[in-house]
Coordinates of C-alpha atoms in Angstrom, one line a residue:
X165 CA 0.0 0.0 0.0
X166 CA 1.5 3.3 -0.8
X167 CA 1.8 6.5 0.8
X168 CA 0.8 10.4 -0.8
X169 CA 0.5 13.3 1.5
X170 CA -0.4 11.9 4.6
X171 CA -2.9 9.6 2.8
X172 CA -2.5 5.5 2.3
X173 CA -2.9 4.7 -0.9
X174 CA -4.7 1.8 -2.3
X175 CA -2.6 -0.3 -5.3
X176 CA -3.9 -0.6 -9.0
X177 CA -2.3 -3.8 -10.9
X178 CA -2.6 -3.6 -14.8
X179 CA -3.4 -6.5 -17.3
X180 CA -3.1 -6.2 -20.7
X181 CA -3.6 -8.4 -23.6
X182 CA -3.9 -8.7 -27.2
X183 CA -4.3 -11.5 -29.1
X184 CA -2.3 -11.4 -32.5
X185 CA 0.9 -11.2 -32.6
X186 CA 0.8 -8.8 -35.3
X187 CA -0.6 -6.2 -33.3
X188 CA 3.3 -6.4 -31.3
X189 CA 4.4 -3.5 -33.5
X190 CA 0.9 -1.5 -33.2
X191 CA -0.2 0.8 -30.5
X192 CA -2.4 -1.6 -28.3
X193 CA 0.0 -1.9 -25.6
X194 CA 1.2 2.3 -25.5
X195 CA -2.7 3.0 -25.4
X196 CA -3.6 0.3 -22.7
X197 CA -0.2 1.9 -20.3
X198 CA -1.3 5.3 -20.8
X199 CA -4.7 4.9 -19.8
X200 CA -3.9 2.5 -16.4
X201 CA -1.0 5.5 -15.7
X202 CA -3.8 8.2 -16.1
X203 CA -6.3 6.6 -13.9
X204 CA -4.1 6.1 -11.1
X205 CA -3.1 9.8 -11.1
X206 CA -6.8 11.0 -11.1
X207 CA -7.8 8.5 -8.8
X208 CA -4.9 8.8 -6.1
X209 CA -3.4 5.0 -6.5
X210 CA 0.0 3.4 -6.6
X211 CA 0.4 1.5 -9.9
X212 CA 1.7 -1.8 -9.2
X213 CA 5.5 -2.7 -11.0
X214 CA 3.9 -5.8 -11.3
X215 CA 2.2 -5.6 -14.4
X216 CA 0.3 -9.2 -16.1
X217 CA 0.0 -9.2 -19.6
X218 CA -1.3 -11.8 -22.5
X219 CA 0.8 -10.8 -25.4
X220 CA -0.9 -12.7 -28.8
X221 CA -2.7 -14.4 -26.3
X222 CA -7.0 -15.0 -27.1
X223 CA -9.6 -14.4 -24.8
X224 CA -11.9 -16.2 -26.6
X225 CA -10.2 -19.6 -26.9
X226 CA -9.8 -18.4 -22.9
X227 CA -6.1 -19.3 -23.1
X228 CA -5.6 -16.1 -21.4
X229 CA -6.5 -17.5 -17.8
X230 CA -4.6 -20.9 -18.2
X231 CA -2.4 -21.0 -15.0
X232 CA 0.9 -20.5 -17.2
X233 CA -1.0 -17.0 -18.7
X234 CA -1.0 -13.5 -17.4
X235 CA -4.0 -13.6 -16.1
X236 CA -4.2 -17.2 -14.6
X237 CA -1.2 -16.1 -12.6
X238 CA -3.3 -13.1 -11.6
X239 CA -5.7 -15.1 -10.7
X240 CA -3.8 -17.9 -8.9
X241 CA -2.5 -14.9 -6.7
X242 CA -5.7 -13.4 -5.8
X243 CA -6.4 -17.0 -4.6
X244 CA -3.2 -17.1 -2.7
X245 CA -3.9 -14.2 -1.0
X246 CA -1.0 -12.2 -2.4
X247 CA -2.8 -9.6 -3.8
X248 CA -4.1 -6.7 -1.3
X249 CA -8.2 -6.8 -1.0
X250 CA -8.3 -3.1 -1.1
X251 CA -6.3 -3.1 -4.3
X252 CA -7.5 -2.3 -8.1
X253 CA -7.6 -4.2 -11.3
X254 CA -7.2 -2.0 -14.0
X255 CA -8.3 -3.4 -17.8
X256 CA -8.9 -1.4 -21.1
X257 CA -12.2 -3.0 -21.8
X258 CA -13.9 -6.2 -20.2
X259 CA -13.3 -7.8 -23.9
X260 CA -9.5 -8.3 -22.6
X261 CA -10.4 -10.0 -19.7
X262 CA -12.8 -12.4 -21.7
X263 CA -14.5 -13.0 -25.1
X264 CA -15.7 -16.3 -24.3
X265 CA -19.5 -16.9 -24.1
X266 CA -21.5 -15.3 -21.5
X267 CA -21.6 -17.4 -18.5
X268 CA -17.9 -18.6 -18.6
X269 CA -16.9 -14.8 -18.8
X270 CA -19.5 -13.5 -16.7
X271 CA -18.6 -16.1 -13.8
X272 CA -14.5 -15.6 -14.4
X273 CA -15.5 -11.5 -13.5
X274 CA -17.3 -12.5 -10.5
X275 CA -14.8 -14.8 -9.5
X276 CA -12.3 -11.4 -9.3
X277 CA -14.5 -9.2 -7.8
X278 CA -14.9 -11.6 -5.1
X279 CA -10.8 -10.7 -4.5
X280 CA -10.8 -7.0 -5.4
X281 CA -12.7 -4.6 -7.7
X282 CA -11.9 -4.4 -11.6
X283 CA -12.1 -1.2 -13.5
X284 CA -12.7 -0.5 -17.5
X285 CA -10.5 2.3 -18.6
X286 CA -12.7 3.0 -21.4
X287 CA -15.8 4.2 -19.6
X288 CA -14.7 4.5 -15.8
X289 CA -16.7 1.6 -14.7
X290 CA -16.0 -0.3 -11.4
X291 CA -17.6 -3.4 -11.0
X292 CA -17.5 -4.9 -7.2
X293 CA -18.5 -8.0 -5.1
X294 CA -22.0 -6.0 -4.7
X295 CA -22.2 -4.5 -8.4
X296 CA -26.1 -3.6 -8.4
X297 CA -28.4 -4.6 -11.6
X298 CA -27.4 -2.0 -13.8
X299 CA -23.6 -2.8 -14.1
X300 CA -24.6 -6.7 -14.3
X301 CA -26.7 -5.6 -17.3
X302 CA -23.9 -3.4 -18.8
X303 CA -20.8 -6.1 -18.2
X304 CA -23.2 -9.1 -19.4
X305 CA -24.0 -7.0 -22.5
X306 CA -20.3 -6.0 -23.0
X307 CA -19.8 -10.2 -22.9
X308 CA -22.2 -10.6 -25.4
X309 CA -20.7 -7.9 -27.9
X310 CA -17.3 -9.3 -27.8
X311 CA -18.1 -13.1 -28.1
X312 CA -20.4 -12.5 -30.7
X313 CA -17.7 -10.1 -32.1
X314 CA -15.0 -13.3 -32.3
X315 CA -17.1 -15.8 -33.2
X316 CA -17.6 -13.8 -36.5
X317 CA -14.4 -12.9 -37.4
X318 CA -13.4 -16.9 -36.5
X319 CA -16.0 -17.7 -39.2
X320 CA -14.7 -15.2 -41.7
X321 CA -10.6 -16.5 -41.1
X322 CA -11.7 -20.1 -41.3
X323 CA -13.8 -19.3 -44.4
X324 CA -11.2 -17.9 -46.1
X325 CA -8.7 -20.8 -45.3
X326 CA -11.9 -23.6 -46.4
X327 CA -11.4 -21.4 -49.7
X328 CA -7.9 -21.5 -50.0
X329 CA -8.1 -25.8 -48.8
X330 CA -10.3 -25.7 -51.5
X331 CA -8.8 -24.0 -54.4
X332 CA -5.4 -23.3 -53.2
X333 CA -3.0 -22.7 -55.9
X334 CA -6.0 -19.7 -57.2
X335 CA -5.9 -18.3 -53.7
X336 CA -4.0 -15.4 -52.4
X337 CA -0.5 -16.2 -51.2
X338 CA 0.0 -15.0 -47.6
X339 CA 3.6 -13.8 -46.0
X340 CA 3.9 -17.3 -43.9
X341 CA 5.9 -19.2 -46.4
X342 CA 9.5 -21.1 -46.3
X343 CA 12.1 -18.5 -46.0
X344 CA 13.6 -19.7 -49.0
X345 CA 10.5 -18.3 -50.9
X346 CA 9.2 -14.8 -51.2
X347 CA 5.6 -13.7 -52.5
X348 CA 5.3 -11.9 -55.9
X349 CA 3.7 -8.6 -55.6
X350 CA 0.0 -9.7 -56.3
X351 CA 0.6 -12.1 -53.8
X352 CA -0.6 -14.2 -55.9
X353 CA 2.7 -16.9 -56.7
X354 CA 6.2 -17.1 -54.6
X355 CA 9.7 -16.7 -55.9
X356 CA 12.6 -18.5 -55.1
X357 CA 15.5 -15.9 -53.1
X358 CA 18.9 -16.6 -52.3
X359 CA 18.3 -18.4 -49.4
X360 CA 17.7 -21.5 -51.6
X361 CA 21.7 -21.7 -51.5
X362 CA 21.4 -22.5 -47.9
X363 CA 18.9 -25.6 -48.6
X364 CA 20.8 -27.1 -51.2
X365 CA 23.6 -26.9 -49.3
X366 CA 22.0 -29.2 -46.5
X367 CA 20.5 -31.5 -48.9
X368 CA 23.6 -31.8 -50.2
X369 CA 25.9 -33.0 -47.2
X370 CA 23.0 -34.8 -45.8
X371 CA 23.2 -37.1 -49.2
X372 CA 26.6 -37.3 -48.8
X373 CA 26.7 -39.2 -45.3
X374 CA 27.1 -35.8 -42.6
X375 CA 24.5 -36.6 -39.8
X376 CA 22.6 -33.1 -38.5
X377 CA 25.2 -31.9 -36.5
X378 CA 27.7 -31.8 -38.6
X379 CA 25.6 -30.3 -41.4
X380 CA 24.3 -27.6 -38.5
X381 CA 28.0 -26.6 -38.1
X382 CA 28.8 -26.3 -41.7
X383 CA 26.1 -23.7 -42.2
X384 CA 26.9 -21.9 -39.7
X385 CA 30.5 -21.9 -40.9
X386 CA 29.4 -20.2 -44.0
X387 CA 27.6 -17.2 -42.1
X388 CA 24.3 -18.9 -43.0
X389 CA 20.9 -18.7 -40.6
X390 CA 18.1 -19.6 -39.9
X391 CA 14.5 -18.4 -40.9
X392 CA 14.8 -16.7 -37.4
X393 CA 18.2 -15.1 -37.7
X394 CA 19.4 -17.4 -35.4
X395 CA 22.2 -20.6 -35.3
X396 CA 21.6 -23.7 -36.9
X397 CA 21.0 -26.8 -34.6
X398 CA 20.6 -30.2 -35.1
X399 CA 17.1 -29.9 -34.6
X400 CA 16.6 -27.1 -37.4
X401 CA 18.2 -29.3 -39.7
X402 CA 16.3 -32.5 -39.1
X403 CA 13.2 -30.2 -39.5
X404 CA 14.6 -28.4 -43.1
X405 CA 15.6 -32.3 -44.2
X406 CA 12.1 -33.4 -43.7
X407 CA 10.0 -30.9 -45.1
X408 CA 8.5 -31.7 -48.2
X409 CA 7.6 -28.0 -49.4
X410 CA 11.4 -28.2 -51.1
X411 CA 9.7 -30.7 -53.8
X412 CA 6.8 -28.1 -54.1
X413 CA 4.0 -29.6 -51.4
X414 CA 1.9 -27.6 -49.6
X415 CA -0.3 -29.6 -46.5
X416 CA -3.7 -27.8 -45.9
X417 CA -3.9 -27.8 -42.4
X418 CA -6.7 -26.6 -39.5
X419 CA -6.4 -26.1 -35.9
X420 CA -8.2 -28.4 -33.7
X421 CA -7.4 -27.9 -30.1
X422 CA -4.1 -26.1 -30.7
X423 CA -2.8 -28.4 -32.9
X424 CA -2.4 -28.0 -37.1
X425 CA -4.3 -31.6 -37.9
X426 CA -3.7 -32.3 -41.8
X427 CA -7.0 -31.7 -43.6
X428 CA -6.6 -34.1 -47.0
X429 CA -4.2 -34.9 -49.3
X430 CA -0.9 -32.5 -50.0
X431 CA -1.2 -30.1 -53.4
X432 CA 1.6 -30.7 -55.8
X433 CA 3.0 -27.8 -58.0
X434 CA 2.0 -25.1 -55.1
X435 CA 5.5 -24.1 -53.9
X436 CA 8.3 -23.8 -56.5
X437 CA 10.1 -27.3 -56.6
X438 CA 13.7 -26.5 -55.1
X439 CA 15.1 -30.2 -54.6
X440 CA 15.2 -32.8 -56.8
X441 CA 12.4 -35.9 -55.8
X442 CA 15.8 -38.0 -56.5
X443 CA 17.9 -36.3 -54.2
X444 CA 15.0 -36.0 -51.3
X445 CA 14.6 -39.4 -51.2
X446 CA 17.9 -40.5 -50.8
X447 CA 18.4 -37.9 -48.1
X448 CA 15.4 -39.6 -46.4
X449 CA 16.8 -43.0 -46.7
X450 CA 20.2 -41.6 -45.1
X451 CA 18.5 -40.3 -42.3
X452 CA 16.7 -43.5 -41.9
X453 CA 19.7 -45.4 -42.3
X454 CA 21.6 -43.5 -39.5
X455 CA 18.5 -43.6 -37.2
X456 CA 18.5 -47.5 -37.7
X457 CA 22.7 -47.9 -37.2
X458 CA 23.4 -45.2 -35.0
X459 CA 23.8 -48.4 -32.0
X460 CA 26.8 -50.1 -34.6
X461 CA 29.0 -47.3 -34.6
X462 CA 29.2 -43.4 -34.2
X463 CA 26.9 -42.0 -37.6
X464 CA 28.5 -38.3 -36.7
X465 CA 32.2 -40.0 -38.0
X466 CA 31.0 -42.8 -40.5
X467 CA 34.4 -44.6 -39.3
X468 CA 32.1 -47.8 -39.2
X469 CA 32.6 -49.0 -42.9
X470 CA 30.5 -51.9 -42.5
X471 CA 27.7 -51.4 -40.1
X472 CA 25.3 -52.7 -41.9
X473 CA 27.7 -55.5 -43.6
X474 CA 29.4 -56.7 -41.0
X475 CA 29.8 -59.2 -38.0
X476 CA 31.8 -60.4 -35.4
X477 CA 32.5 -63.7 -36.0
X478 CA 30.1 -65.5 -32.6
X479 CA 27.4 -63.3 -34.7
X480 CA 27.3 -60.1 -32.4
X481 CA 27.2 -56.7 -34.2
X482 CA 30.7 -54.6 -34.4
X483 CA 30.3 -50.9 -32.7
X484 CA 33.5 -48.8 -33.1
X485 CA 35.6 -47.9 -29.9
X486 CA 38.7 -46.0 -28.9
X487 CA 40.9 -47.8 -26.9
X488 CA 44.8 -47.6 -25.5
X489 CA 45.4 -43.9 -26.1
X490 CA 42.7 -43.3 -28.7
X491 CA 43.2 -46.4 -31.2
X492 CA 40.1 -47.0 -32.9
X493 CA 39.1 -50.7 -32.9
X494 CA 36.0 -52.8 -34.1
X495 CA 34.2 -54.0 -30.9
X496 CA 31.6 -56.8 -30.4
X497 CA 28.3 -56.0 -28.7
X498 CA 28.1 -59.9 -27.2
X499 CA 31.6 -58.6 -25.3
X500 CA 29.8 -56.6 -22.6
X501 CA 28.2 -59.6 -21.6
X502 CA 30.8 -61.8 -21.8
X503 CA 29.0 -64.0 -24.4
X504 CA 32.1 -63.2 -27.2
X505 CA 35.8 -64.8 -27.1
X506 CA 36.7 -62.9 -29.8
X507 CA 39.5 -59.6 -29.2
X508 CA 39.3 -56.2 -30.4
X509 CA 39.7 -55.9 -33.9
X510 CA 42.3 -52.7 -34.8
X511 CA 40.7 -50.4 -37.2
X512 CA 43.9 -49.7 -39.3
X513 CA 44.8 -53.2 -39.3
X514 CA 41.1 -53.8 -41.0
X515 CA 41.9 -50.7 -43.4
X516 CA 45.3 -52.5 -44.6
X517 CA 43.3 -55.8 -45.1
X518 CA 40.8 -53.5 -47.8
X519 CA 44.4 -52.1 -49.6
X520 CA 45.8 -55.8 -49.6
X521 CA 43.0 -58.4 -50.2
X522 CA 39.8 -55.9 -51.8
X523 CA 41.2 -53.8 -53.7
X524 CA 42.4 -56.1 -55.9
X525 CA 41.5 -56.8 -60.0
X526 CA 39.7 -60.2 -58.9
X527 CA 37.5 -57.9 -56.7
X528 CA 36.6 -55.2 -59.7
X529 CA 33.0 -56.7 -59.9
X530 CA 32.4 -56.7 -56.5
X531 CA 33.1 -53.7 -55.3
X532 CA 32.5 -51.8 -58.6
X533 CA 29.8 -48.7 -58.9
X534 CA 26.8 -50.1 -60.9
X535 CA 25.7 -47.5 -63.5
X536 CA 22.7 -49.9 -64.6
X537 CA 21.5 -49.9 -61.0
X538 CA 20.9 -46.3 -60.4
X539 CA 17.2 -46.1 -61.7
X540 CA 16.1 -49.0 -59.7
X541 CA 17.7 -47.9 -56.7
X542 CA 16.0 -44.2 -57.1
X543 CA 12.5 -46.4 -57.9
X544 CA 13.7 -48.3 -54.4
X545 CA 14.2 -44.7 -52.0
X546 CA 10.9 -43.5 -53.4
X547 CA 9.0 -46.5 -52.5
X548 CA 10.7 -46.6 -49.3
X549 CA 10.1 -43.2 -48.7
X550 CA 5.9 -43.6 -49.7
X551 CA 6.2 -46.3 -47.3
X552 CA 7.4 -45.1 -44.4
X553 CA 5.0 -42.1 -44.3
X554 CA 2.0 -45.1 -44.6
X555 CA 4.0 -46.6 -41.9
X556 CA 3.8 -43.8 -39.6
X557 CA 0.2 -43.0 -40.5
X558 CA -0.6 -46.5 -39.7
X559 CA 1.0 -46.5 -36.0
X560 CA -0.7 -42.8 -35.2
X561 CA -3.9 -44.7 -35.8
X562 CA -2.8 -47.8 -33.9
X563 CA -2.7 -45.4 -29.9
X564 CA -6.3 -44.2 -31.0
X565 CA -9.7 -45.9 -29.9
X566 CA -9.5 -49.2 -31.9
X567 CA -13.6 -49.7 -31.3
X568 CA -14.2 -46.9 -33.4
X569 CA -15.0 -48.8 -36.4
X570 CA -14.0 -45.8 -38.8
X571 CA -10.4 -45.7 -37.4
X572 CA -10.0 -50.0 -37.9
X573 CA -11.1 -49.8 -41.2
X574 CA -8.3 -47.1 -42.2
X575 CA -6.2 -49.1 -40.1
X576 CA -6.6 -52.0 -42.5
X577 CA -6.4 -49.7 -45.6
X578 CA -3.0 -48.2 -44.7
X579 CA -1.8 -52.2 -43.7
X580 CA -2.9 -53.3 -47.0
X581 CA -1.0 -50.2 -48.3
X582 CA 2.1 -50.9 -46.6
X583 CA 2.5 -54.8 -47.0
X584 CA 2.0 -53.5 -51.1
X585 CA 4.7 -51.0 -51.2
X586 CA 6.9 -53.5 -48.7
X587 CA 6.1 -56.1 -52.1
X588 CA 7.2 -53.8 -54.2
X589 CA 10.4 -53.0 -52.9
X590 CA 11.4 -56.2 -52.6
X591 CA 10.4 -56.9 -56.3
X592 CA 12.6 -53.6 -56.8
X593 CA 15.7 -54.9 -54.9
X594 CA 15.5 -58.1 -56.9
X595 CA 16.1 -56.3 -60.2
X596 CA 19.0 -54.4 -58.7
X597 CA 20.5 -57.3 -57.4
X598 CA 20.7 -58.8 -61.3
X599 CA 21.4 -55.8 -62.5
X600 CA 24.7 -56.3 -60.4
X601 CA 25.5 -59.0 -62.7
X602 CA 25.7 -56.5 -65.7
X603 CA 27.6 -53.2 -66.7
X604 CA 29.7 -51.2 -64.3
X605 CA 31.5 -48.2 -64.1
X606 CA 35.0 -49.4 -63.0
X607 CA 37.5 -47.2 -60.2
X608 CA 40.8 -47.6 -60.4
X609 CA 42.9 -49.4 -57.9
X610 CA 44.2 -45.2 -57.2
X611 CA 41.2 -44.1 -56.8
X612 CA 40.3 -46.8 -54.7
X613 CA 43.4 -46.9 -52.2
X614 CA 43.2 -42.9 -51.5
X615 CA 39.7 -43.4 -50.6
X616 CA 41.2 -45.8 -47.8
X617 CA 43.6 -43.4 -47.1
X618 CA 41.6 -40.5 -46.5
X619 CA 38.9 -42.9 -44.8
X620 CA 41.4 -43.8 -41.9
X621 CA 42.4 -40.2 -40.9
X622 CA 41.7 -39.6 -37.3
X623 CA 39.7 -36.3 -38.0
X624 CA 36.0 -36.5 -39.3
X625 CA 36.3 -33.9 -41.8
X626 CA 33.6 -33.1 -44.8
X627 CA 36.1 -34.9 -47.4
X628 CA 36.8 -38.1 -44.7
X629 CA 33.1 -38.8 -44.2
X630 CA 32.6 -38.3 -47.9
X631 CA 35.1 -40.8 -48.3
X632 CA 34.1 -43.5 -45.5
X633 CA 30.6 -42.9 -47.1
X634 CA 32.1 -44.3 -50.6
X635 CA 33.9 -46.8 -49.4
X636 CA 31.2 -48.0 -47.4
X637 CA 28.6 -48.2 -50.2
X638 CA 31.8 -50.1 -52.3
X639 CA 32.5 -52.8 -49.3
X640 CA 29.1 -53.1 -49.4
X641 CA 28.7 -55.6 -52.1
X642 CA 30.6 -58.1 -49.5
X643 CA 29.7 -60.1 -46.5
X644 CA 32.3 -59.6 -43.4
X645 CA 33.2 -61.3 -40.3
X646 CA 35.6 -60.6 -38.1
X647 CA 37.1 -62.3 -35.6
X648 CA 40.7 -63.4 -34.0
X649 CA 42.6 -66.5 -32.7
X650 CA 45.6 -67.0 -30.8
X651 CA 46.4 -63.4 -30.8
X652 CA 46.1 -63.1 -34.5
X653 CA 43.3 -61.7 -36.3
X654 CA 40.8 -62.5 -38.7
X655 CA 38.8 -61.9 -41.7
X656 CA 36.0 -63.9 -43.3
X657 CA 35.1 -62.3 -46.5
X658 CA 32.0 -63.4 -48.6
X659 CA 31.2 -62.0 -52.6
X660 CA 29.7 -63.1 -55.9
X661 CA 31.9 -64.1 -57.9
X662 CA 31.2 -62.4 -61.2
X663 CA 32.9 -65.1 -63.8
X664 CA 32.2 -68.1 -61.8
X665 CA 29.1 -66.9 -61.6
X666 CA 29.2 -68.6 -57.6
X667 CA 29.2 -67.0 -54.3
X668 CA 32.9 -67.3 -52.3
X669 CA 33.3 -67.1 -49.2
X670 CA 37.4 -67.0 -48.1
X671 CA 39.3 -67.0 -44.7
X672 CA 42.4 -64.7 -44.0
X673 CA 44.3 -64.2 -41.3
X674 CA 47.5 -61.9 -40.1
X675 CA 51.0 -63.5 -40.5
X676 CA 51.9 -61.8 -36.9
X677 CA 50.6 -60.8 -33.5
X678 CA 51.6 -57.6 -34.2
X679 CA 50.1 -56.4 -37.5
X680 CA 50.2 -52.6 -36.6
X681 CA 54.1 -52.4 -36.2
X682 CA 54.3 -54.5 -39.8
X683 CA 51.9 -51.7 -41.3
X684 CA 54.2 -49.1 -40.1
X685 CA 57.1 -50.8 -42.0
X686 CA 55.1 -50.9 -45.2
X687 CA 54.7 -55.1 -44.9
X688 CA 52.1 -57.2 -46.3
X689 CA 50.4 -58.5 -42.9
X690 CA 47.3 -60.8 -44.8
X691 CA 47.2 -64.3 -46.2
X692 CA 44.6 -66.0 -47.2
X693 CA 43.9 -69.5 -45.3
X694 CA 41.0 -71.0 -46.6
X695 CA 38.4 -70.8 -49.9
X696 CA 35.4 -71.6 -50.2
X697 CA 33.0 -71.9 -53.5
X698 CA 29.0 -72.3 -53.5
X699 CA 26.5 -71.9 -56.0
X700 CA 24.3 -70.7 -53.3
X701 CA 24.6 -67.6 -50.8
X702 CA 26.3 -68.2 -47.0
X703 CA 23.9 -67.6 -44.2

């Protein structure tokens, strides 16, 4: 309670709200301070510093007196007794304390007067725990205005989106559109601007094997940010690598209970198409391929060359680990338990076995880049891609209310759509497996042994996960187990043999305990123990 001349003075708190965030750069707030500031002078009271606001909050959704709003903690402290009962609540207009229907905001007032008295700025009006008739009148017709005031301009905004849902490529553009886009001036199309560069650019590394972070730090390397001025994050890029408004899709969407619920099929051709449906869908096959491997080695370094390939040899799946003053070495899963006899494997001393024994002219068919290949392996990531978005519609329908009988029968519609597109794939991978068995584009041994090079350098640079990334594709064409025995380590190595036409599967094994120091002096350390041919594929 303050003090002026001799006389206490009673305390005024101000709450102020509007409800669009566009009206941030308007004069809503300087009006609603200047009027609280006046009446307090006039009226002899202390305005509180503690002011409670709603900033692009509604009042007639009521979100406005949630306890995590302005006004709910206003509220929550009347309750708590924190707020003097002599004191004043000063608002602009009843319509900011409420535009919900009458009884919910004509209950919410009483609820406050109960605490302390609330004053309209706009007319002078104090309404009390024992407001007579008249001001009941007067505040319940105020209610009225303003919910009936909403609920029309909620019918005319969700008209004109129904019109734009409906007809949206003939509908007027509006200003909320990927930042790599800008709106003509009829607003009636969008143009691609220069932040394109900084889309492509993720699309691009993503393709090339660099998880999120790694792409994240690369942009903002280059000075490049996001649609928010801000850093990249890993978060920002998983969002940008997703979206499917770079091929030109645009998702009608409504709000239902806060949330944008997708309202029918996406429109094609509505954004300008800035990534190639190629190059999406092997991005989305990366990322899925890193989500599903991320537990066989570190994804942010790609120093795993065969994760998806390769074994240990008691059938356990190889992680990479750093060992002995930071030596890399393949590491068995089954060893944590106990359940593996087999030792660490030394990543270099895998990387010399690759320069020795694979890249080799025997090998040129099976680790060869398969030019025929490419369409059916685009044909592949798309249906993949189709797939897994049936498959995730499919297990958001599977937490809902299963007795619903409109929700099982899409339920059985999107199975019957996945186990199609799961046949199709597999008729797909088929063809590119005899496909194998045709034309390729031959490296050379050079080309080949620098990838290796550059793929065993400690640091995880753009150009050595581009490598790993290459030579991982290339290795995998082979089946690989690793393993040891009396302190001497081994390979089993499995191909198709292209002019045998028959599958080999071959042993090798290091000609010393200690491989690394043989390496160092530029020895051979591999020899090959054991062969064996099959017209048939090893399990």
């Amino acid at each position: 309670m303050g003090f002026f001349y001799g006389v206490f003075m009673s305390i005024a708190y101000s709450y102020r709200r509007f409800s669009s965030k566009g009206q941030e750069q308007g004069d809503s707030i300087r009006r609603q301070t200047e009027l609280a500031e006046k009446y307090c002078i006039e009226h002899r009271l202390e305005l509180s510093n503690q002011t409670y606001e709603d900033l692009g909050v509604s009042a007639w959704t009521g979100s406005n007196s949630h306890e995590d709003a302005g006004l709910g903690q206003f509220l929550k402290a009347c309750e708590l007794k924190k707020i003097p009962e002599d004191s004043v609540l000063l608002v602009e207009s009843l319509d900011r304390l409420s535009r919900e229907k009458i009884m919910k905001a004509m209950t919410q007032l009483m609820s406050i007067t109960r605490h302390i008295d609330v004053v309209t700025l706009v007319d002078n009006r104090r309404y009390t725990s024992d407001m007579d008739f008249s001001d009941i009148i007067i505040a319940g017709a105020t209610m009225v205005r303003a919910n009936e005031e909403s609920e029309i301009k909620s019918q005319r905004i969700s008209a004109v989106w129904e019109a734009k849902r409906r007809d949206p490529k003939r509908s007027k553009k509006t200003r909320k559109c990927p930042f790599w886009l800008d709106v003509t001036d009829d607003s009636m199309d969008f143009v691609v601007n220069e932040k394109v560069e900084i889309v492509r650019e993720a699309y691009r590394l993503s393709a090339e094997g660099l998880g999120n972070m790694k792409v994240a730090k690369y942009l903002n390397s280059k000075g490049f940010r996001t649609a928010r001025d801000k850093d990249w994050s890993p978060a920002n890029v998983s969002v940008l690598l997703k979206a499917r408004t770079v091929l030109g899709e645009y998702q009608p969407c409504k709000v239902i209970n806060r949330k944008a619920v997708s309202q029918g099929d996406p429109v094609v051709d509505y954004y300008p198409q800035v990534i190639d449906t190629e190059l999406f869908n092997k991005v989305q096959i990366c990322i899925s391929d890193r989500a599903r491997n991320i537990r066989m080695g570190s994804t942010s370094s790609h120093r795993n060359l065969i994760r998806s390939n390769g074994r240990c040899m008691c059938g356990g799946e190889l992680f990479i680990t750093s060992k002995r003053q930071g030596v890399a070495y393949f590491q068995c899963q089954n060893k944590t338990n106990s359940e593996c006899s087999h030792s660490l494997f030394r990543y270099d001393v895998f990387l010399q076995f690759i320069r020795e024994q694979v890249i080799r002219p025997m090998y040129f068919r099976a680790w060869a880049i398969d030019d025929s290949s490419n369409e059916h392996e685009s044909k592949r990531d798309a249906l993949v891609v189709q797939r897994n978005i049936e498959q995730s519609k499919l297990d958001a329908l599977l937490e809902l209310d299963l007795s619903n009988p409109s929700i099982t029968l899409k339920i059985g519609v999107l199975a019957n759509q996945v186990e199609k597109f799961d046949s199709e794939i597999l008729e797909v991978e088929q063809q590119i497996a005899k496909s194998k068995l045709g034309n390729f584009k031959f490296e050379s041994l050079d080309t080949m042994l620098k990838l290796t090079d550059v793929a065993g350098e400690g640091d995880s640079t753009e150009k050595q996960i581009s490598a790993r990334v290459q030579l991982n594709r290339m290795l995998s064409n082979f089946k690989i187990e690793l393993g040891s025995n009396e302190r001497k380590s081994l390979v089993y190595i499995e191909y198709f043999d292209q002019h045998k036409q028959e599958y080999s599967k071959q042993l090798f094994q290091t000609k010393t305990t200690a491989p690394s120091r043989a390496i160092k002096k530029k020895k051979m350390i591999w020899e090959l123990i054991d062969l064996t041919l099959n017209k048939q594929t090893f399990d």
